[in-house]
mmCIF file of C-alpha atoms in Angstrom:
data_model
loop_
_atom_site.group_PDB
_atom_site.id
_atom_site.type_symbol
_atom_site.label_atom_id
_atom_site.label_comp_id
_atom_site.label_asym_id
_atom_site.label_seq_id
_atom_site.Cartn_x
_atom_site.Cartn_y
_atom_site.Cartn_z
ATOM 1 C CA MET A 19 -36.463 -9.762 3.566
ATOM 2 C CA THR A 20 -34.350 -12.853 3.842
ATOM 3 C CA LEU A 21 -30.870 -12.230 5.157
ATOM 4 C CA PHE A 22 -27.773 -14.309 5.579
ATOM 5 C CA ARG A 23 -25.894 -13.722 8.777
ATOM 6 C CA ALA A 24 -22.327 -14.133 7.572
ATOM 7 C CA VAL A 25 -19.500 -15.463 9.704
ATOM 8 C CA ALA A 26 -16.651 -12.985 9.205
ATOM 9 C CA ARG A 27 -12.945 -13.663 9.444
ATOM 10 C CA ARG A 28 -10.107 -11.510 10.751
ATOM 11 C CA ARG A 29 -7.572 -10.585 8.063
ATOM 12 C CA ARG A 30 -4.618 -10.562 10.472
ATOM 13 C CA PRO A 31 -3.538 -13.658 12.418
ATOM 14 C CA LEU A 32 -5.045 -14.023 15.870
ATOM 15 C CA VAL A 33 -4.203 -16.316 18.748
ATOM 16 C CA ILE A 34 -7.543 -17.849 19.692
ATOM 17 C CA ALA A 35 -8.259 -20.197 22.569
ATOM 18 C CA ALA A 36 -9.228 -23.726 21.592
ATOM 19 C CA ALA A 37 -12.604 -23.273 23.259
ATOM 20 C CA ALA A 38 -13.320 -20.267 21.080
ATOM 21 C CA LEU A 39 -12.509 -22.281 17.977
ATOM 22 C CA LEU A 40 -15.030 -24.916 19.005
ATOM 23 C CA VAL A 41 -17.689 -22.278 19.496
ATOM 24 C CA ALA A 42 -16.904 -20.665 16.133
ATOM 25 C CA ALA A 43 -17.137 -24.043 14.407
ATOM 26 C CA SER A 44 -20.740 -24.437 15.526
ATOM 27 C CA ILE A 45 -22.019 -21.038 14.413
ATOM 28 C CA ALA A 46 -25.031 -21.415 12.127
ATOM 29 C CA THR A 47 -25.888 -19.158 9.247
ATOM 30 C CA VAL A 48 -29.614 -19.144 8.589
ATOM 31 C CA LEU A 49 -31.946 -17.493 6.108
ATOM 32 C CA LEU A 50 -34.637 -15.508 7.885
ATOM 33 C CA ILE A 51 -37.764 -13.811 6.581
ATOM 34 C CA GLY A 52 -38.946 -10.657 8.236
ATOM 35 C CA GLY A 53 -37.483 -11.832 11.535
ATOM 36 C CA ARG A 54 -36.809 -15.106 13.279
ATOM 37 C CA ILE A 55 -39.124 -18.092 12.874
ATOM 38 C CA HIS A 56 -39.591 -19.491 16.356
ATOM 39 C CA PRO A 57 -39.224 -23.301 16.438
ATOM 40 C CA SER A 58 -42.275 -23.644 18.690
ATOM 41 C CA THR A 59 -44.474 -22.424 15.835
ATOM 42 C CA SER A 60 -42.978 -24.851 13.329
ATOM 43 C CA SER A 61 -43.135 -28.572 12.696
ATOM 44 C CA VAL A 62 -39.745 -30.015 13.701
ATOM 45 C CA VAL A 63 -38.034 -32.416 11.286
ATOM 46 C CA ALA A 64 -34.772 -34.163 12.208
ATOM 47 C CA VAL A 65 -32.417 -34.306 9.229
ATOM 48 C CA SER A 66 -29.045 -36.052 8.921
ATOM 49 C CA ALA A 67 -26.236 -34.470 6.963
ATOM 50 C CA GLY A 68 -23.424 -36.797 5.998
ATOM 51 C CA PHE A 69 -21.726 -38.572 3.129
ATOM 52 C CA ASP A 70 -24.294 -41.347 2.799
ATOM 53 C CA ASP A 71 -27.329 -39.796 4.465
ATOM 54 C CA CYS A 72 -27.523 -36.187 3.300
ATOM 55 C CA GLY A 73 -31.118 -35.108 3.865
ATOM 56 C CA ALA A 74 -32.128 -38.412 5.458
ATOM 57 C CA GLY A 75 -35.121 -38.100 7.758
ATOM 58 C CA TRP A 76 -37.131 -35.741 5.572
ATOM 59 C CA THR A 77 -39.431 -37.586 3.191
ATOM 60 C CA SER A 78 -42.518 -35.395 3.007
ATOM 61 C CA SER A 79 -43.877 -32.074 4.169
ATOM 62 C CA SER A 80 -47.156 -30.243 4.149
ATOM 63 C CA GLY A 81 -45.325 -26.973 3.769
ATOM 64 C CA GLY A 82 -45.565 -23.906 5.911
ATOM 65 C CA ALA A 83 -43.132 -23.211 8.742
ATOM 66 C CA VAL A 84 -40.665 -26.059 9.182
ATOM 67 C CA ASP A 85 -37.875 -26.248 11.739
ATOM 68 C CA PHE A 86 -35.170 -28.572 10.399
ATOM 69 C CA ALA A 87 -32.957 -29.955 13.169
ATOM 70 C CA VAL A 88 -29.811 -30.652 11.116
ATOM 71 C CA SER A 89 -27.232 -33.024 12.600
ATOM 72 C CA ASN A 90 -23.745 -33.673 11.227
ATOM 73 C CA SER A 91 -23.004 -37.387 10.952
ATOM 74 C CA THR A 92 -19.484 -36.904 9.555
ATOM 75 C CA ILE A 93 -16.224 -36.777 11.516
ATOM 76 C CA ALA A 94 -15.445 -33.221 10.388
ATOM 77 C CA GLY A 95 -17.159 -29.876 9.990
ATOM 78 C CA GLU A 96 -19.465 -29.172 7.074
ATOM 79 C CA ASP A 97 -21.851 -26.680 5.500
ATOM 80 C CA VAL A 98 -25.447 -27.640 4.770
ATOM 81 C CA TYR A 99 -28.051 -25.762 2.780
ATOM 82 C CA LEU A 100 -31.570 -26.243 1.511
ATOM 83 C CA GLU A 101 -32.225 -25.578 -2.166
ATOM 84 C CA ASP A 102 -34.969 -26.141 -4.664
ATOM 85 C CA VAL A 103 -34.350 -28.128 -7.828
ATOM 86 C CA THR A 104 -33.555 -24.943 -9.742
ATOM 87 C CA GLY A 105 -30.616 -24.309 -7.406
ATOM 88 C CA ARG A 106 -32.033 -21.404 -5.375
ATOM 89 C CA VAL A 107 -30.979 -21.401 -1.709
ATOM 90 C CA TYR A 108 -33.609 -21.115 1.040
ATOM 91 C CA GLY A 109 -31.574 -21.689 4.165
ATOM 92 C CA GLU A 110 -28.075 -22.547 5.289
ATOM 93 C CA VAL A 111 -26.201 -23.910 8.269
ATOM 94 C CA GLU A 112 -22.525 -22.987 8.099
ATOM 95 C CA GLY A 113 -19.630 -24.532 10.007
ATOM 96 C CA LEU A 114 -21.627 -27.363 11.587
ATOM 97 C CA GLY A 115 -19.181 -29.354 13.721
ATOM 98 C CA SER A 116 -18.857 -33.134 13.917
ATOM 99 C CA ASN A 117 -21.882 -34.629 15.713
ATOM 100 C CA GLY A 118 -23.225 -31.098 16.051
ATOM 101 C CA LEU A 119 -26.848 -30.052 15.651
ATOM 102 C CA GLN A 120 -28.281 -26.747 14.470
ATOM 103 C CA HIS A 121 -31.792 -25.600 13.665
ATOM 104 C CA LEU A 122 -32.667 -24.265 10.226
ATOM 105 C CA PRO A 123 -36.150 -22.672 10.226
ATOM 106 C CA VAL A 124 -37.793 -21.924 6.872
ATOM 107 C CA VAL A 125 -41.256 -21.487 5.355
ATOM 108 C CA LEU A 126 -41.946 -23.844 2.453
ATOM 109 C CA GLY A 127 -44.418 -23.248 -0.330
ATOM 110 C CA ASP A 128 -45.250 -25.770 -3.025
ATOM 111 C CA GLY A 129 -42.164 -26.984 -4.843
ATOM 112 C CA ARG A 130 -39.403 -29.580 -4.939
ATOM 113 C CA TYR A 131 -36.542 -29.241 -2.468
ATOM 114 C CA ARG A 132 -33.421 -31.061 -1.347
ATOM 115 C CA PHE A 133 -30.553 -30.663 1.082
ATOM 116 C CA VAL A 134 -26.985 -30.206 -0.082
ATOM 117 C CA CYS A 135 -24.193 -31.262 2.283
ATOM 118 C CA ILE A 136 -20.605 -30.109 1.855
ATOM 119 C CA PRO A 137 -18.304 -31.947 4.279
ATOM 120 C CA ALA A 138 -14.880 -30.387 4.812
ATOM 121 C CA GLU A 139 -12.555 -30.810 1.816
ATOM 122 C CA SER A 140 -15.269 -32.643 -0.147
ATOM 123 C CA ASP A 141 -17.523 -31.959 -3.105
ATOM 124 C CA PRO A 142 -21.214 -31.161 -2.516
ATOM 125 C CA ILE A 143 -23.499 -34.122 -1.868
ATOM 126 C CA ARG A 144 -27.134 -33.661 -2.890
ATOM 127 C CA GLY A 145 -29.853 -35.413 -0.959
ATOM 128 C CA PRO A 146 -33.126 -36.858 -2.267
ATOM 129 C CA ILE A 147 -35.750 -34.533 -3.696
ATOM 130 C CA VAL A 148 -38.775 -33.935 -1.472
ATOM 131 C CA ARG A 149 -41.949 -32.592 -3.040
ATOM 132 C CA VAL A 150 -44.196 -30.143 -1.217
ATOM 133 C CA ALA A 151 -47.510 -30.038 -3.023
ATOM 134 C CA ASN A 152 -50.138 -29.264 -0.423
ATOM 135 C CA ALA A 153 -48.959 -26.068 1.240
ATOM 136 C CA ARG A 154 -51.660 -23.660 2.362
ATOM 137 C CA ARG A 155 -53.136 -21.884 -0.657
ATOM 138 C CA GLY A 156 -51.460 -18.560 -1.298
ATOM 139 C CA LEU A 157 -48.637 -19.248 1.177
ATOM 140 C CA ALA A 158 -45.540 -17.166 0.476
ATOM 141 C CA GLY A 159 -42.553 -19.333 1.231
ATOM 142 C CA SER A 160 -39.162 -18.084 2.362
ATOM 143 C CA PRO A 161 -37.525 -15.927 -0.307
ATOM 144 C CA ALA A 162 -34.747 -17.755 -2.120
ATOM 145 C CA ILE A 163 -31.444 -16.535 -3.483
ATOM 146 C CA PRO A 164 -29.931 -17.912 -6.707
ATOM 147 C CA VAL A 165 -26.481 -19.284 -5.929
ATOM 148 C CA VAL A 166 -23.393 -17.494 -7.162
ATOM 149 C CA THR A 167 -20.742 -19.644 -8.817
ATOM 150 C CA ARG A 168 -17.018 -19.108 -8.727
ATOM 151 C CA ALA A 169 -17.092 -18.573 -12.498
ATOM 152 C CA GLU A 170 -19.556 -15.694 -12.030
ATOM 153 C CA LEU A 171 -17.303 -14.152 -9.369
ATOM 154 C CA LEU A 172 -14.119 -14.259 -11.442
ATOM 155 C CA PRO A 173 -14.868 -11.108 -13.496
ATOM 156 C CA ALA A 174 -15.535 -9.181 -10.286
ATOM 157 C CA ALA A 175 -12.275 -10.441 -8.764
ATOM 158 C CA ARG A 176 -10.273 -9.516 -11.862
ATOM 159 C CA GLN A 177 -11.901 -6.058 -12.000
ATOM 160 C CA TYR A 178 -11.064 -5.465 -8.357
ATOM 161 C CA GLU A 179 -7.537 -6.763 -8.834
ATOM 162 C CA ALA A 180 -6.984 -4.354 -11.722
ATOM 163 C CA TRP A 181 -8.064 -1.475 -9.488
ATOM 164 C CA VAL A 182 -5.632 -2.587 -6.767
ATOM 165 C CA ALA A 183 -2.819 -2.807 -9.316
ATOM 166 C CA SER A 184 -3.592 0.756 -10.410
ATOM 167 C CA ARG A 185 -3.194 1.981 -6.811
ATOM 168 C CA LEU A 186 0.143 0.294 -6.107
ATOM 169 C CA PRO A 187 2.277 2.969 -7.862
ATOM 170 C CA VAL A 188 0.569 5.595 -5.680
ATOM 171 C CA LEU A 189 1.328 3.566 -2.565
ATOM 172 C CA GLN A 190 4.931 3.127 -3.648
ATOM 173 C CA ALA A 191 5.344 6.902 -4.107
ATOM 174 C CA ASP A 192 3.766 7.514 -0.707
ATOM 175 C CA ALA A 193 6.165 5.085 0.995
ATOM 176 C CA ARG A 194 9.152 6.738 -0.667
ATOM 177 C CA SER A 195 7.951 10.181 0.460
ATOM 178 C CA LEU A 196 7.770 8.892 4.023
ATOM 179 C CA ASP A 197 11.325 7.555 3.801
ATOM 180 C CA ASP A 198 12.553 10.833 2.288
ATOM 181 C CA ALA A 199 10.994 12.903 5.086
ATOM 182 C CA LEU A 200 12.675 10.755 7.712
ATOM 183 C CA ARG A 201 16.023 10.948 5.936
ATOM 184 C CA ALA A 202 15.667 14.746 5.983
ATOM 185 C CA GLY A 203 14.964 14.668 9.711
ATOM 186 C CA ASP A 204 11.541 16.329 9.298
ATOM 187 C CA ALA A 205 9.293 14.667 11.883
ATOM 188 C CA ASP A 206 6.174 16.727 11.064
ATOM 189 C CA SER A 207 6.412 15.944 7.347
ATOM 190 C CA ALA A 208 7.068 12.293 8.200
ATOM 191 C CA ARG A 209 3.898 12.074 10.294
ATOM 192 C CA ARG A 210 1.835 13.527 7.441
ATOM 193 C CA ALA A 211 3.508 11.175 4.950
ATOM 194 C CA TRP A 212 2.905 8.233 7.276
ATOM 195 C CA LEU A 213 -0.814 8.997 7.416
ATOM 196 C CA THR A 214 -1.031 9.312 3.629
ATOM 197 C CA THR A 215 0.739 5.972 3.185
ATOM 198 C CA HIS A 216 -1.308 4.252 5.871
ATOM 199 C CA VAL A 217 -4.643 5.475 4.493
ATOM 200 C CA GLU A 218 -3.717 4.434 0.949
ATOM 201 C CA TYR A 219 -2.833 0.928 2.097
ATOM 202 C CA GLU A 220 -6.002 0.585 4.163
ATOM 203 C CA THR A 221 -8.167 1.165 1.084
ATOM 204 C CA LEU A 222 -6.872 -2.110 -0.407
ATOM 205 C CA GLY A 223 -8.696 -4.260 2.136
ATOM 206 C CA ALA A 224 -9.942 -7.017 -0.168
ATOM 207 C CA ALA A 225 -6.453 -7.744 -1.511
ATOM 208 C CA TYR A 226 -4.651 -8.562 1.729
ATOM 209 C CA GLY A 227 -4.965 -12.305 1.148
ATOM 210 C CA ALA A 228 -3.259 -11.962 -2.233
ATOM 211 C CA PHE A 229 -0.371 -10.050 -0.648
ATOM 212 C CA GLY A 230 0.649 -13.055 1.465
ATOM 213 C CA ASP A 231 3.399 -12.419 4.020
ATOM 214 C CA ALA A 232 3.874 -8.887 2.687
ATOM 215 C CA ASP A 233 0.662 -7.805 4.415
ATOM 216 C CA SER A 234 2.021 -8.736 7.845
ATOM 217 C CA ALA A 235 5.308 -7.002 7.074
ATOM 218 C CA ILE A 236 3.544 -3.805 5.962
ATOM 219 C CA ASP A 237 0.545 -3.589 8.281
ATOM 220 C CA GLY A 238 1.084 -6.204 10.967
ATOM 221 C CA THR A 239 0.127 -5.676 14.597
ATOM 222 C CA PRO A 240 2.130 -6.449 17.752
ATOM 223 C CA ALA A 241 2.414 -9.924 19.179
ATOM 224 C CA PRO A 242 0.108 -10.701 22.138
ATOM 225 C CA GLY A 243 1.383 -9.006 25.267
ATOM 226 C CA ARG A 244 3.499 -6.557 23.267
ATOM 227 C CA THR A 245 2.944 -3.045 21.987
ATOM 228 C CA ALA A 246 3.941 -1.587 18.638
ATOM 229 C CA LEU A 247 6.724 0.251 20.455
ATOM 230 C CA ASP A 248 8.298 -2.678 22.294
ATOM 231 C CA ASP A 249 7.729 -5.596 19.882
ATOM 232 C CA PRO A 250 11.202 -6.202 18.389
ATOM 233 C CA ASP A 251 9.819 -8.254 15.509
ATOM 234 C CA LEU A 252 7.201 -5.742 14.378
ATOM 235 C CA THR A 253 7.880 -3.864 11.140
ATOM 236 C CA GLY A 254 5.859 -1.662 8.840
ATOM 237 C CA LEU A 255 3.296 1.050 9.346
ATOM 238 C CA HIS A 256 2.338 0.404 12.960
ATOM 239 C CA ARG A 257 5.968 0.246 14.056
ATOM 240 C CA ILE A 258 6.670 3.566 12.332
ATOM 241 C CA GLU A 259 3.522 5.053 13.865
ATOM 242 C CA ALA A 260 4.572 4.071 17.376
ATOM 243 C CA LEU A 261 8.069 5.492 16.914
ATOM 244 C CA LEU A 262 6.997 8.767 15.303
ATOM 245 C CA TRP A 263 4.325 9.567 17.881
ATOM 246 C CA SER A 264 6.556 8.598 20.813
ATOM 247 C CA GLY A 265 9.081 11.269 19.875
ATOM 248 C CA ALA A 266 11.766 9.041 18.379
ATOM 249 C CA ALA A 267 14.387 10.816 16.286
ATOM 250 C CA PRO A 268 13.478 10.667 12.567
ATOM 251 C CA GLN A 269 16.863 9.170 11.655
ATOM 252 C CA SER A 270 16.236 6.267 14.044
ATOM 253 C CA VAL A 271 12.920 5.529 12.340
ATOM 254 C CA GLU A 272 14.277 5.733 8.782
ATOM 255 C CA PRO A 273 15.568 2.125 8.596
ATOM 256 C CA VAL A 274 12.037 0.870 9.329
ATOM 257 C CA ALA A 275 10.646 3.146 6.612
ATOM 258 C CA ALA A 276 13.301 1.980 4.160
ATOM 259 C CA ARG A 277 12.231 -1.611 4.703
ATOM 260 C CA LEU A 278 8.581 -0.575 4.350
ATOM 261 C CA ALA A 279 9.365 0.929 0.935
ATOM 262 C CA VAL A 280 11.002 -2.324 -0.163
ATOM 263 C CA ASP A 281 8.038 -4.388 1.077
ATOM 264 C CA VAL A 282 5.576 -2.109 -0.727
ATOM 265 C CA ASP A 283 7.614 -2.403 -3.932
ATOM 266 C CA GLY A 284 7.131 -6.177 -3.725
ATOM 267 C CA LEU A 285 3.329 -6.019 -3.660
ATOM 268 C CA ALA A 286 2.959 -6.011 -7.459
ATOM 269 C CA SER A 287 4.897 -9.277 -7.702
ATOM 270 C CA ALA A 288 2.874 -10.789 -4.855
ATOM 271 C CA LEU A 289 -0.386 -9.807 -6.535
ATOM 272 C CA SER A 290 0.613 -11.254 -9.913
ATOM 273 C CA ALA A 291 1.719 -14.510 -8.273
ATOM 274 C CA GLN A 292 -1.285 -15.097 -6.028
ATOM 275 C CA HIS A 293 -4.205 -13.039 -7.409
ATOM 276 C CA VAL A 294 -7.313 -12.036 -5.483
ATOM 277 C CA ASP A 295 -9.415 -15.104 -4.735
ATOM 278 C CA ALA A 296 -12.824 -14.961 -6.409
ATOM 279 C CA SER A 297 -14.643 -15.790 -3.174
ATOM 280 C CA ASP A 298 -12.745 -13.152 -1.172
ATOM 281 C CA VAL A 299 -14.217 -10.021 -2.728
ATOM 282 C CA GLY A 300 -17.742 -10.539 -1.372
ATOM 283 C CA LEU A 301 -16.434 -11.605 2.019
ATOM 284 C CA ARG A 302 -14.155 -8.577 2.301
ATOM 285 C CA ALA A 303 -16.941 -6.214 1.219
ATOM 286 C CA HIS A 304 -18.454 -6.988 4.621
ATOM 287 C CA GLU A 305 -15.351 -7.807 6.623
ATOM 288 C CA ILE A 306 -13.381 -4.611 5.946
ATOM 289 C CA LEU A 307 -15.859 -2.425 7.785
ATOM 290 C CA GLU A 308 -16.574 -5.054 10.414
ATOM 291 C CA ASN A 309 -12.872 -5.011 11.251
ATOM 292 C CA ALA A 310 -12.993 -1.223 11.447
ATOM 293 C CA ILE A 311 -15.589 -1.525 14.198
ATOM 294 C CA ARG A 312 -13.683 -4.254 16.018
ATOM 295 C CA PHE A 313 -10.221 -2.764 15.842
ATOM 296 C CA GLU A 314 -10.435 0.953 15.082
ATOM 297 C CA LEU A 315 -13.438 1.980 17.157
ATOM 298 C CA THR A 316 -11.966 0.090 20.119
ATOM 299 C CA ASP A 317 -8.473 1.647 19.735
ATOM 300 C CA ALA A 318 -7.003 -1.860 19.423
ATOM 301 C CA ASP A 319 -4.936 -0.960 16.350
ATOM 302 C CA ASP A 320 -3.937 2.568 17.371
ATOM 303 C CA ALA A 321 -0.201 2.882 17.981
ATOM 304 C CA GLY A 322 -0.227 6.493 19.119
ATOM 305 C CA SER A 323 -1.343 8.617 16.166
ATOM 306 C CA GLY A 324 -5.000 8.876 17.143
ATOM 307 C CA THR A 325 -5.979 8.664 13.462
ATOM 308 C CA GLN A 326 -8.580 5.914 13.784
ATOM 309 C CA LEU A 327 -11.197 7.977 11.955
ATOM 310 C CA ALA A 328 -8.869 8.437 8.984
ATOM 311 C CA THR A 329 -8.455 4.653 8.889
ATOM 312 C CA ILE A 330 -12.211 4.130 9.067
ATOM 313 C CA ALA A 331 -12.649 6.570 6.176
ATOM 314 C CA ALA A 332 -10.159 4.483 4.192
ATOM 315 C CA HIS A 333 -12.053 1.311 5.110
ATOM 316 C CA LEU A 334 -15.272 2.844 3.821
ATOM 317 C CA ASP A 335 -13.546 3.694 0.536
ATOM 318 C CA GLY A 336 -12.136 0.181 0.389
ATOM 319 C CA THR A 337 -15.559 -1.328 1.042
ATOM 320 C CA ARG A 338 -17.033 0.625 -1.850
ATOM 321 C CA GLU A 339 -14.252 -0.523 -4.186
ATOM 322 C CA ALA A 340 -14.872 -4.153 -3.194
ATOM 323 C CA LEU A 341 -18.635 -3.796 -3.568
ATOM 324 C CA ASP A 342 -18.721 -2.090 -6.963
ATOM 325 C CA PRO A 343 -17.532 -5.093 -9.059
ATOM 326 C CA LEU A 344 -20.207 -7.241 -7.407
ATOM 327 C CA LEU A 345 -23.128 -4.983 -8.323
ATOM 328 C CA PRO A 346 -24.153 -6.928 -11.467
ATOM 329 C CA LEU A 347 -24.526 -10.086 -9.359
ATOM 330 C CA LEU A 348 -26.182 -8.406 -6.391
ATOM 331 C CA ARG A 349 -28.829 -6.403 -8.254
ATOM 332 C CA THR A 350 -30.859 -9.547 -8.932
ATOM 333 C CA ARG A 351 -30.129 -11.187 -5.578
ATOM 334 C CA TYR A 352 -30.177 -8.547 -2.853
ATOM 335 C CA PRO A 353 -33.282 -6.329 -2.622
ATOM 336 C CA ASP A 354 -31.622 -4.132 0.025
ATOM 337 C CA LEU A 355 -28.647 -3.344 -2.190
ATOM 338 C CA GLU A 356 -29.523 0.299 -2.818
ATOM 339 C CA THR A 357 -30.308 0.802 0.867
ATOM 340 C CA THR A 358 -26.896 -0.645 1.647
ATOM 341 C CA ARG A 359 -25.184 1.739 -0.749
ATOM 342 C CA ARG A 360 -27.037 4.705 0.741
ATOM 343 C CA TRP A 361 -25.907 3.743 4.235
ATOM 344 C CA LEU A 362 -22.361 3.330 2.982
ATOM 345 C CA ASP A 363 -22.516 6.876 1.603
ATOM 346 C CA ARG A 364 -24.070 8.077 4.848
ATOM 347 C CA SER A 365 -21.273 6.511 6.884
ATOM 348 C CA ALA A 366 -18.615 8.014 4.631
ATOM 349 C CA ALA A 367 -20.134 11.500 4.906
ATOM 350 C CA LEU A 368 -20.387 11.214 8.681
ATOM 351 C CA VAL A 369 -16.762 10.120 9.103
ATOM 352 C CA ALA A 370 -15.495 12.728 6.617
ATOM 353 C CA GLY A 371 -17.044 15.397 8.827
ATOM 354 C CA PHE A 372 -14.439 14.636 11.491
ATOM 355 C CA GLN A 373 -11.551 15.716 9.266
ATOM 356 C CA ARG A 374 -10.272 19.165 10.184
ATOM 357 C CA PRO A 375 -9.578 21.958 7.673
ATOM 358 C CA ASP A 376 -5.811 21.405 8.039
ATOM 359 C CA GLY A 377 -6.179 17.742 7.005
ATOM 360 C CA SER A 378 -5.782 16.289 10.499
ATOM 361 C CA TRP A 379 -8.481 14.152 12.107
ATOM 362 C CA THR A 380 -10.428 14.481 15.336
ATOM 363 C CA PRO A 381 -9.276 11.755 17.773
ATOM 364 C CA LEU A 382 -11.932 9.306 18.877
ATOM 365 C CA ASP A 383 -11.616 10.336 22.508
ATOM 366 C CA ALA A 384 -12.385 13.953 21.538
ATOM 367 C CA LEU A 385 -15.841 13.088 20.161
ATOM 368 C CA SER A 386 -18.835 14.142 22.192
ATOM 369 C CA ARG A 387 -21.122 11.413 23.464
ATOM 370 C CA PRO A 388 -23.824 12.157 20.839
ATOM 371 C CA GLN A 389 -21.173 12.148 18.108
ATOM 372 C CA ARG A 390 -19.814 8.809 19.266
ATOM 373 C CA GLU A 391 -23.250 7.262 19.551
ATOM 374 C CA MET A 392 -24.145 8.446 16.056
ATOM 375 C CA LEU A 393 -20.870 7.075 14.675
ATOM 376 C CA ASP A 394 -21.332 3.689 16.345
ATOM 377 C CA ALA A 395 -24.964 3.353 15.275
ATOM 378 C CA THR A 396 -24.331 4.386 11.673
ATOM 379 C CA LEU A 397 -21.387 2.045 11.186
ATOM 380 C CA ASP A 398 -23.226 -0.825 12.902
ATOM 381 C CA ARG A 399 -26.212 -0.436 10.587
ATOM 382 C CA THR A 400 -23.975 -0.280 7.531
ATOM 383 C CA VAL A 401 -22.124 -3.447 8.532
ATOM 384 C CA GLU A 402 -25.425 -5.195 9.186
ATOM 385 C CA LEU A 403 -26.596 -4.370 5.669
ATOM 386 C CA LEU A 404 -23.289 -5.520 4.162
ATOM 387 C CA ALA A 405 -23.409 -8.929 5.863
ATOM 388 C CA PRO A 406 -25.726 -10.504 3.239
ATOM 389 C CA VAL A 407 -23.258 -9.491 0.497
ATOM 390 C CA ALA A 408 -20.655 -11.831 1.979
ATOM 391 C CA ALA A 409 -23.131 -14.686 2.250
ATOM 392 C CA ILE A 410 -24.762 -14.203 -1.153
ATOM 393 C CA CYS A 411 -21.338 -14.132 -2.839
ATOM 394 C CA ASP A 412 -20.153 -17.316 -1.152
ATOM 395 C CA PRO A 413 -20.053 -19.940 -3.960
ATOM 396 C CA ARG A 414 -22.013 -23.031 -2.955
ATOM 397 C CA THR A 415 -21.835 -25.226 -6.049
ATOM 398 C CA ALA A 416 -19.338 -27.817 -7.261
ATOM 399 C CA ASP A 417 -16.991 -25.114 -8.544
ATOM 400 C CA ARG A 418 -16.548 -23.550 -5.054
#
């Protein structure tokens, strides 16, 4: 089945080398059918993609396997995709840099097609229509996906936003319980309250963009070269985690928890002012769990508690909450949707099995090798299946 390979984004700021940015800008997203179409088996067609020459170079085709060599003639990055005249997408090149070239292999059956070029900060430009009328009889062309518009995504975004709003009072109560435990000098209760607060916040993964600066204040990570314990500017959950699990006196941690409670109280105002972006929900449905693999399975975000598996469990819950509002759109666009949901359930059941009867969680470094391999493989497969959700739900029309 055709899949989009989505380019994911990190929800927290990262310092990235300029060279890495250049590489990221040239990443191509391509529709594939049943595996990669090797260019050597295809007819190669050079196609320009710019303001005045979108689709130039392609005037006819006999159908079958075609390898489009798409070059960007603009001075900025752009996205380019191939659609038929009904608006169904057959292939896409995403983030094509200035003067860059990427290959877009597809299989074309009879029909009428055109390229659509979307230079940075510009409206879509549609190229000339090319008719394919003599493809091999019975040829099954690349499967196509009907585009999703921003208007179609708005109900899903509002549904998700309403769910987030319903969870904020719970998060506020959790943050206050953490502050109360620290005021009482009860370190054990504070650690349990911290985990409850942290897990609750981590389920809200598709709303971080709507929280603005509050997200960094609540769940930010240390500056490069610093740790959560020695970064003087770090606040929020990871700062509290580092202090609590390093043996700091509860009363010395309480001021950080008091500020956390204030920042959490401000989330409702932030959400009402900025709202969840319609295009974010599909992206986050893939990105939340991808980030879990990148930052939890590697211990990058652990500040001493060893509760990475609890965080991953929260990310799985958050992924499901982001995916559910999109189901009406995905059922007619993603044939592997039910397989994806089964793997999401499978991942959740696997991770839940690492919670101990007393509510604590097995540390990652305590897993046996077979357990770790099973965890890695299951999460990897689930993220792979979620990737098309992000790409399918990326609006590609004039209302993007």
